[in-house]
Coordinates of C-alpha atoms and ligand atoms in Angstrom, one line a residue:
M1 CA 67.7 157.7 82.9
I2 CA 67.0 154.5 80.7
K3 CA 66.1 155.6 77.2
I4 CA 63.8 152.9 75.1
I5 CA 62.6 153.2 71.7
T6 CA 59.1 151.5 71.3
I7 CA 58.2 150.1 67.9
I8 CA 54.5 150.0 66.8
G9 CA 52.9 149.7 63.7
A10 CA 50.1 147.1 63.4
R11 CA 46.8 147.5 65.3
P12 CA 47.5 145.0 68.0
Q13 CA 50.9 146.4 68.8
I14 CA 49.4 150.0 69.5
I15 CA 46.9 148.2 71.9
K16 CA 49.8 146.2 73.6
A17 CA 51.9 149.2 73.9
A18 CA 49.3 151.0 76.1
A19 CA 50.1 148.5 78.8
L20 CA 53.8 149.4 79.2
S21 CA 53.3 152.9 78.3
R22 CA 50.8 153.4 81.2
A23 CA 53.0 151.4 83.5
I24 CA 56.0 153.8 82.6
K25 CA 54.0 156.9 82.9
N26 CA 52.5 155.8 86.3
K27 CA 55.5 154.3 88.0
F28 CA 58.7 154.7 86.3
S29 CA 58.6 158.2 84.9
N30 CA 61.6 159.2 86.5
K31 CA 63.5 156.2 85.4
I32 CA 62.4 155.5 81.8
N33 CA 62.1 157.9 78.9
E34 CA 60.1 156.1 76.1
I35 CA 60.3 157.3 72.7
I36 CA 57.4 155.8 70.4
V37 CA 58.1 155.2 66.7
H38 CA 54.8 154.2 64.7
T39 CA 56.0 152.5 61.5
G40 CA 53.0 153.3 59.7
Q41 CA 52.1 149.7 58.9
H42 CA 48.5 150.3 59.7
Y43 CA 47.2 153.8 59.1
D44 CA 43.3 154.0 58.6
E45 CA 41.8 156.1 61.2
N46 CA 40.1 152.9 63.0
M47 CA 43.3 150.7 62.6
S48 CA 45.5 153.2 64.3
N49 CA 44.7 156.7 65.5
V50 CA 41.4 155.6 67.4
F51 CA 43.6 153.8 69.8
F52 CA 45.9 156.7 70.7
S53 CA 42.9 158.7 72.1
E54 CA 40.8 155.9 73.5
L55 CA 43.8 154.1 75.4
Q56 CA 45.7 157.2 76.5
I57 CA 48.9 156.2 74.5
P58 CA 51.3 158.9 74.1
K59 CA 51.3 160.3 70.5
P60 CA 54.1 158.7 68.4
D61 CA 57.4 160.6 68.5
Y62 CA 57.9 159.7 65.0
N63 CA 55.9 158.0 62.2
L64 CA 57.6 156.4 59.4
N65 CA 54.4 156.4 57.1
V66 CA 55.4 153.2 55.5
G67 CA 52.0 152.3 54.4
S68 CA 51.1 149.1 52.6
A69 CA 53.4 147.0 50.4
G70 CA 54.5 143.6 49.9
H71 CA 56.7 142.1 52.7
G72 CA 60.2 143.0 51.2
K73 CA 59.3 146.4 50.3
Q74 CA 57.3 147.3 53.6
T75 CA 59.8 145.9 56.0
A76 CA 62.9 147.3 54.1
R77 CA 61.3 150.8 54.3
M78 CA 60.9 150.2 58.0
I79 CA 64.3 149.2 58.5
I80 CA 65.7 152.3 56.9
G81 CA 63.6 154.8 59.1
I82 CA 64.1 152.7 62.3
E83 CA 67.8 152.5 61.6
E84 CA 68.1 156.3 61.1
I85 CA 66.2 157.0 64.2
L86 CA 68.2 154.6 66.2
F87 CA 71.5 156.4 65.3
R88 CA 69.9 159.7 66.2
E89 CA 68.4 158.8 69.5
K90 CA 71.0 156.3 70.6
P91 CA 68.6 154.3 73.0
D92 CA 69.6 151.9 75.7
F93 CA 67.1 149.4 74.4
I94 CA 64.2 148.9 71.6
V95 CA 61.0 147.2 72.7
L96 CA 59.0 145.2 70.1
Y97 CA 55.9 143.6 70.5
G98 CA 54.7 140.5 68.7
D99 CA 55.5 139.1 65.3
T100 CA 54.5 141.6 62.6
N101 CA 56.8 143.1 59.8
S102 CA 57.3 146.1 62.2
T103 CA 58.7 143.6 64.6
L104 CA 60.8 142.1 62.3
A105 CA 62.2 145.5 61.0
G106 CA 62.8 146.7 64.4
A107 CA 64.8 143.5 65.4
I108 CA 67.0 143.8 62.2
A109 CA 67.6 147.4 62.4
A110 CA 68.5 147.2 66.0
A111 CA 70.4 144.0 66.3
K112 CA 72.9 145.0 63.4
I113 CA 74.0 148.4 65.2
H114 CA 74.2 146.6 68.5
I115 CA 71.2 148.0 70.2
P116 CA 69.6 145.3 72.5
V117 CA 66.5 144.2 71.5
V118 CA 63.7 143.6 74.3
H119 CA 61.1 141.2 72.7
I120 CA 57.5 141.2 74.4
E121 CA 55.6 138.1 73.4
A122 CA 58.7 136.1 72.8
G123 CA 58.8 132.2 72.2
L124 CA 55.3 132.0 70.6
R125 CA 55.3 129.5 67.8
S126 CA 52.8 128.2 65.3
F127 CA 55.2 125.5 63.9
N128 CA 54.2 126.8 60.4
K129 CA 57.0 128.6 58.6
K130 CA 54.7 129.4 55.8
M131 CA 53.1 132.1 58.1
P132 CA 54.9 135.6 57.5
E133 CA 54.5 135.7 61.5
E134 CA 56.4 132.5 62.3
I135 CA 59.4 133.9 60.2
N136 CA 59.2 137.4 62.0
R137 CA 59.0 135.8 65.6
I138 CA 61.6 133.4 65.2
T139 CA 64.1 136.0 63.5
C140 CA 63.1 138.5 66.2
D141 CA 63.7 136.2 69.2
H142 CA 67.0 135.1 67.9
A143 CA 68.1 138.8 67.5
S144 CA 67.0 139.6 71.0
T145 CA 68.7 140.2 74.3
L146 CA 65.7 140.2 76.9
L147 CA 62.9 137.8 75.7
F148 CA 59.5 137.9 77.7
S149 CA 57.4 135.2 77.2
P150 CA 53.5 135.3 78.2
T151 CA 53.1 131.6 78.7
K152 CA 55.3 128.5 79.9
T153 CA 54.9 127.0 76.5
G154 CA 56.4 129.8 74.9
F155 CA 59.3 129.9 77.4
N156 CA 59.8 126.0 76.8
N157 CA 59.9 126.8 73.0
L158 CA 62.9 129.0 73.6
V159 CA 64.9 126.6 75.6
R160 CA 64.3 124.1 72.9
E161 CA 65.7 126.5 70.4
G162 CA 68.8 126.6 72.5
F163 CA 68.0 129.6 74.9
A164 CA 69.6 128.8 78.1
I165 CA 67.1 129.0 81.2
K166 CA 69.3 131.3 83.0
N167 CA 72.3 133.2 82.0
K168 CA 74.5 135.7 84.3
S169 CA 74.2 139.6 83.4
P170 CA 75.6 141.4 81.7
F171 CA 72.9 140.2 79.1
T172 CA 73.7 140.5 75.4
I173 CA 72.6 139.3 72.1
D174 CA 75.0 136.4 72.7
N175 CA 74.1 136.1 76.3
P176 CA 70.5 137.0 76.1
Q177 CA 68.0 136.2 79.2
I178 CA 64.5 134.6 78.8
Y179 CA 61.4 135.3 81.2
H180 CA 58.2 133.8 81.6
C181 CA 56.1 136.7 82.6
G182 CA 52.6 138.2 82.5
D183 CA 50.7 139.1 79.4
V184 CA 50.2 142.8 78.3
M185 CA 47.0 141.9 76.6
Y186 CA 45.7 140.4 79.9
D187 CA 46.6 143.6 81.8
N188 CA 44.8 145.6 79.1
S189 CA 41.9 143.3 79.0
L190 CA 41.6 143.8 82.9
F191 CA 42.3 147.3 82.8
F192 CA 39.9 148.4 80.0
S193 CA 37.1 146.0 80.7
E194 CA 35.3 148.2 83.3
I195 CA 35.8 151.3 81.3
A196 CA 34.3 149.5 78.1
E197 CA 31.1 148.8 80.4
K198 CA 31.0 152.4 81.1
K199 CA 32.2 154.1 77.8
S200 CA 31.2 151.8 74.9
D201 CA 27.6 152.1 73.6
I202 CA 28.2 149.7 70.6
I203 CA 25.8 146.9 71.9
N204 CA 22.9 149.5 71.8
K205 CA 24.1 151.1 68.4
L206 CA 24.2 148.1 66.5
N207 CA 20.7 146.9 68.3
L208 CA 22.3 143.8 69.9
K209 CA 21.0 141.4 72.4
K210 CA 23.4 140.2 75.3
N211 CA 24.7 136.7 74.7
K212 CA 22.5 136.5 71.5
F213 CA 24.9 137.4 68.6
I214 CA 28.3 135.7 67.3
L215 CA 31.2 138.1 66.9
V216 CA 33.5 137.1 64.1
T217 CA 37.0 138.6 62.7
I218 CA 39.0 137.4 59.7
H219 CA 42.1 138.7 58.6
R220 CA 44.9 136.1 58.7
D221 CA 46.3 136.1 54.9
N222 CA 46.0 132.1 54.7
N223 CA 42.2 132.7 55.1
T224 CA 41.6 135.9 53.0
D225 CA 44.1 135.5 50.0
D226 CA 43.2 132.0 48.8
P227 CA 39.5 132.3 47.4
I228 CA 38.6 128.7 48.2
R229 CA 39.2 129.2 51.9
L230 CA 37.6 132.7 52.0
N231 CA 34.5 131.3 50.2
S232 CA 34.5 128.3 52.9
V233 CA 34.8 130.7 55.7
F234 CA 31.7 132.9 54.5
S235 CA 29.6 130.0 53.2
A236 CA 30.1 128.7 56.7
L237 CA 29.3 132.0 58.4
N238 CA 26.2 132.4 56.0
K239 CA 24.9 129.1 56.8
I240 CA 25.4 129.3 60.5
S241 CA 23.9 132.6 60.9
S242 CA 20.7 132.0 58.8
E243 CA 19.9 128.4 59.8
N244 CA 20.4 129.4 63.3
K245 CA 18.7 132.8 63.0
I246 CA 21.4 134.5 64.9
T247 CA 23.0 137.8 64.3
T248 CA 26.5 137.7 63.3
V249 CA 28.7 140.8 63.6
L250 CA 31.9 141.1 61.7
P251 CA 34.0 144.1 62.3
L252 CA 36.1 143.6 59.1
H253 CA 39.6 144.2 58.9
P254 CA 40.6 146.2 55.7
R255 CA 42.5 143.4 54.2
T256 CA 39.5 141.3 54.2
S257 CA 37.1 144.0 53.2
K258 CA 39.2 144.7 49.9
L259 CA 39.3 140.8 49.1
L260 CA 35.7 140.2 49.8
N261 CA 34.8 141.6 46.2
K262 CA 37.6 139.9 44.6
N263 CA 37.8 136.4 46.1
L264 CA 34.2 135.6 47.0
S265 CA 32.1 134.1 44.3
K266 CA 29.5 136.7 42.9
K267 CA 26.7 134.3 44.3
L268 CA 28.0 134.1 47.9
Y269 CA 29.0 138.0 47.8
Q270 CA 25.2 138.8 47.0
E271 CA 23.9 136.3 49.8
I272 CA 26.2 137.7 52.5
F273 CA 25.2 141.1 51.7
K274 CA 21.4 140.2 51.6
N275 CA 21.7 138.1 54.7
Q276 CA 19.6 139.9 57.6
Y277 CA 21.5 138.1 60.2
I278 CA 25.1 139.3 59.2
K279 CA 26.2 142.8 60.0
I280 CA 29.3 143.8 58.5
I281 CA 30.9 147.0 60.1
Q282 CA 34.0 148.9 60.1
P283 CA 36.8 148.0 62.6
V284 CA 35.7 149.0 66.2
S285 CA 37.8 150.9 68.8
F286 CA 39.2 148.7 71.4
L287 CA 36.5 149.4 73.8
D288 CA 33.8 148.6 71.5
M289 CA 35.6 145.5 70.8
I290 CA 35.7 144.6 74.4
A291 CA 32.1 145.2 74.6
L292 CA 31.2 143.1 71.8
E293 CA 33.6 140.1 73.3
K294 CA 32.0 140.5 76.5
N295 CA 28.5 140.4 75.2
A296 CA 28.9 137.8 72.5
K297 CA 27.5 134.3 72.8
I298 CA 30.3 132.9 70.9
I299 CA 33.3 134.4 69.1
M300 CA 34.9 133.1 65.8
T301 CA 38.2 134.4 64.8
D302 CA 41.4 133.8 63.1
S303 CA 43.1 136.6 65.2
G304 CA 45.9 135.9 67.9
G305 CA 44.6 138.7 70.1
V306 CA 40.8 138.2 69.8
Q307 CA 41.3 134.4 70.6
K308 CA 42.9 135.2 73.7
E309 CA 40.5 137.8 75.0
A310 CA 37.8 135.3 74.3
Y311 CA 39.6 133.1 76.9
F312 CA 40.1 136.1 79.2
F313 CA 36.3 137.0 79.1
E314 CA 35.5 133.2 79.2
K315 CA 33.8 133.0 76.0
P316 CA 33.6 129.9 73.9
C317 CA 35.7 130.6 70.8
V318 CA 36.0 128.8 67.1
I319 CA 39.4 129.4 65.9
I320 CA 39.3 129.5 62.0
K321 CA 42.8 128.2 61.1
K322 CA 44.4 126.1 58.3
L323 CA 46.2 123.4 60.1
L324 CA 49.5 122.4 58.7
R325 CA 51.4 121.0 61.7
I326 CA 50.0 121.5 65.1
K327 CA 50.1 119.4 68.3
L328 CA 47.3 117.0 68.3
Q329 CA 46.6 117.3 72.0
L330 CA 45.7 120.9 71.4
L331 CA 42.7 119.8 69.1
P332 CA 39.6 118.9 71.1
M333 CA 37.6 118.8 67.8
Q334 CA 38.5 118.8 64.3
M335 CA 36.3 119.0 61.3
N336 CA 35.5 120.1 57.7
K337 CA 38.9 118.6 56.4
K338 CA 37.9 118.6 53.0
L339 CA 37.7 122.4 52.8
L340 CA 41.0 122.7 54.8
I341 CA 39.4 124.7 57.3
H342 CA 40.0 123.4 60.8
I343 CA 38.0 124.6 63.7
I344 CA 39.3 124.5 67.1
I345 CA 36.8 124.7 70.0
L346 CA 38.6 126.5 72.5
S347 CA 36.9 126.5 75.8
K348 CA 38.0 127.7 79.4
K349 CA 39.4 124.1 79.8
I350 CA 42.1 124.4 77.3
N351 CA 45.0 126.7 78.0
Ligands
UD1_401 C1 49.2 142.6 60.0 C2 50.4 141.4 60.6 C3 49.5 140.2 61.1 C4 48.7 140.8 62.2 C5 47.6 142.2 61.6 C6 47.1 142.8 62.6 C7 52.4 141.2 59.2 C8 52.9 140.4 58.3 N1 51.0 140.7 59.3 O1 48.5 141.9 59.0 O2 50.4 139.5 61.7 O3 47.7 139.8 62.8 O4 48.5 143.2 60.9 O5 45.8 143.4 62.4 O6 53.1 142.1 59.6 N2 45.1 147.9 55.0 C9 44.3 149.1 55.0 N3 44.5 150.0 55.8 C10 45.1 149.9 57.0 C11 46.1 148.8 57.0 C12 46.0 147.7 56.1 O7 43.5 149.3 54.0 O8 45.4 150.9 57.8 C13 44.9 147.0 54.0 C14 45.9 147.4 52.9 O9 45.2 146.8 51.6 C15 47.2 146.1 53.3 C16 46.2 144.9 53.9 O10 45.4 145.7 54.6 O11 47.8 145.8 51.8 C17 47.4 144.1 54.8 O12 47.9 144.9 55.7 P1 49.5 144.4 56.2 O13 49.7 145.5 57.4 O14 50.3 144.1 55.2 O15 48.9 143.1 56.9 P2 47.7 142.8 57.8 O16 46.9 141.6 57.3 O17 47.1 144.0 58.5
UDP402 N1 40.4 144.9 67.9 C1 39.9 146.0 67.8 N2 39.0 146.3 67.1 C2 38.6 145.4 65.9 C3 39.0 144.2 65.9 C4 40.2 143.8 66.8 O1 40.3 146.8 68.8 O2 37.7 145.9 65.1 C5 41.6 144.4 68.7 C6 41.2 143.1 69.5 O3 40.6 143.3 70.7 C7 42.7 142.7 69.9 C8 43.3 143.0 68.8 O4 42.7 144.2 68.2 O5 43.1 143.5 71.1 C9 43.8 142.0 68.0 O6 44.4 142.6 66.6 P1 44.3 141.8 65.3 O7 43.0 140.9 65.5 O8 44.3 142.9 64.3 O9 45.6 141.1 65.2 P2 46.3 139.9 65.8 O10 46.0 139.9 67.2 O11 45.7 138.6 65.2 O12 47.7 139.9 65.5

């Protein structure tokens, strides 16, 4: 029996882990014993618990309850907790998803005590090291033994960073193996899409009309923490929704909720909450999110996961992103330079 420890912590990791846990439960339960460790990075009911019941993910075996804090304190608390569990459980592998502080903590804790790291979503790069996620993903990749990239571009990034295309087993941190494989998020979108159609009633509940609303998510720190950018984003949403008389639904991430009051000008804050076309709601469950994505006319987001799902469901998507260094051929349209908001129209043709 192979023993693995899966680290989850932030909302998208809980969702991603559903795909692998499902495969283990259905096909490999006699070969793989999965122990789930929740770092507690996300902890609100609608950022964590809701996904366990809805996506049939086994309840975590451990919860470190680290909560929110600055990068150093939060990551350090996670490393301490994860290391203790690794010593106790002695797993064959640790499995990490994506690029959050929970990913970084898992990589550092495991690599230092010689537990092989499996990184799912390896090789993805923004080429912007001011993003905490870029530091997390590069560090995690270079501490990993098995690296699974969901895209050819990601695979090639790893090759460019010195990973060999093929090594001979046994694989180790010094002799890692990279793979271009499928995407757990795509697995989940396929698997839960029909279930969402049957089970979600969010479209009726919010009184929405199919293909007649914009779905928006905003949470990236470089959009939320800088008042100039946050004002720019929300003043654009205010204008787009009222000028086009189109309902705009924002399931708001707690980070953004907490910063609206602080970082928006008083005038804009009042306008947003008076705007009859803007519906600010709590974060929604994954089934509700899929239903919103599939029924939206257009999606606007700075979320890595939501932009991918827009593509999976063939919805036009506007990516709200600060651009420092990005390959120009990826930019079909660039505007609003003055405000430093770069909007990329991502259509089916790209990707
Ligand atoms: C984190 C990840 C980001 C990912 C996102 C997914 C890092 C560095 N960032 O960003 O890559 O895209 O999760 O959603 O790991 N908060 C709550 N309740 C919660 C969780 C957070 O109120 O359950 C608030 C707290 O005020 C907290 C803030 O949100 O300080 C930010 O949370 P944090 O986990 O630090 O970063 P995210 O912005 O969520
Ligand atoms: N999501 C959700 N409810 C919401 C917003 C997002 O279930 O209210 C899902 C979304 O469908 C996707 C994942 O959360 O699968 C993306 O997570 P998030 O945007 O928090 O982080 P990122 O992908 O940017 O790291």
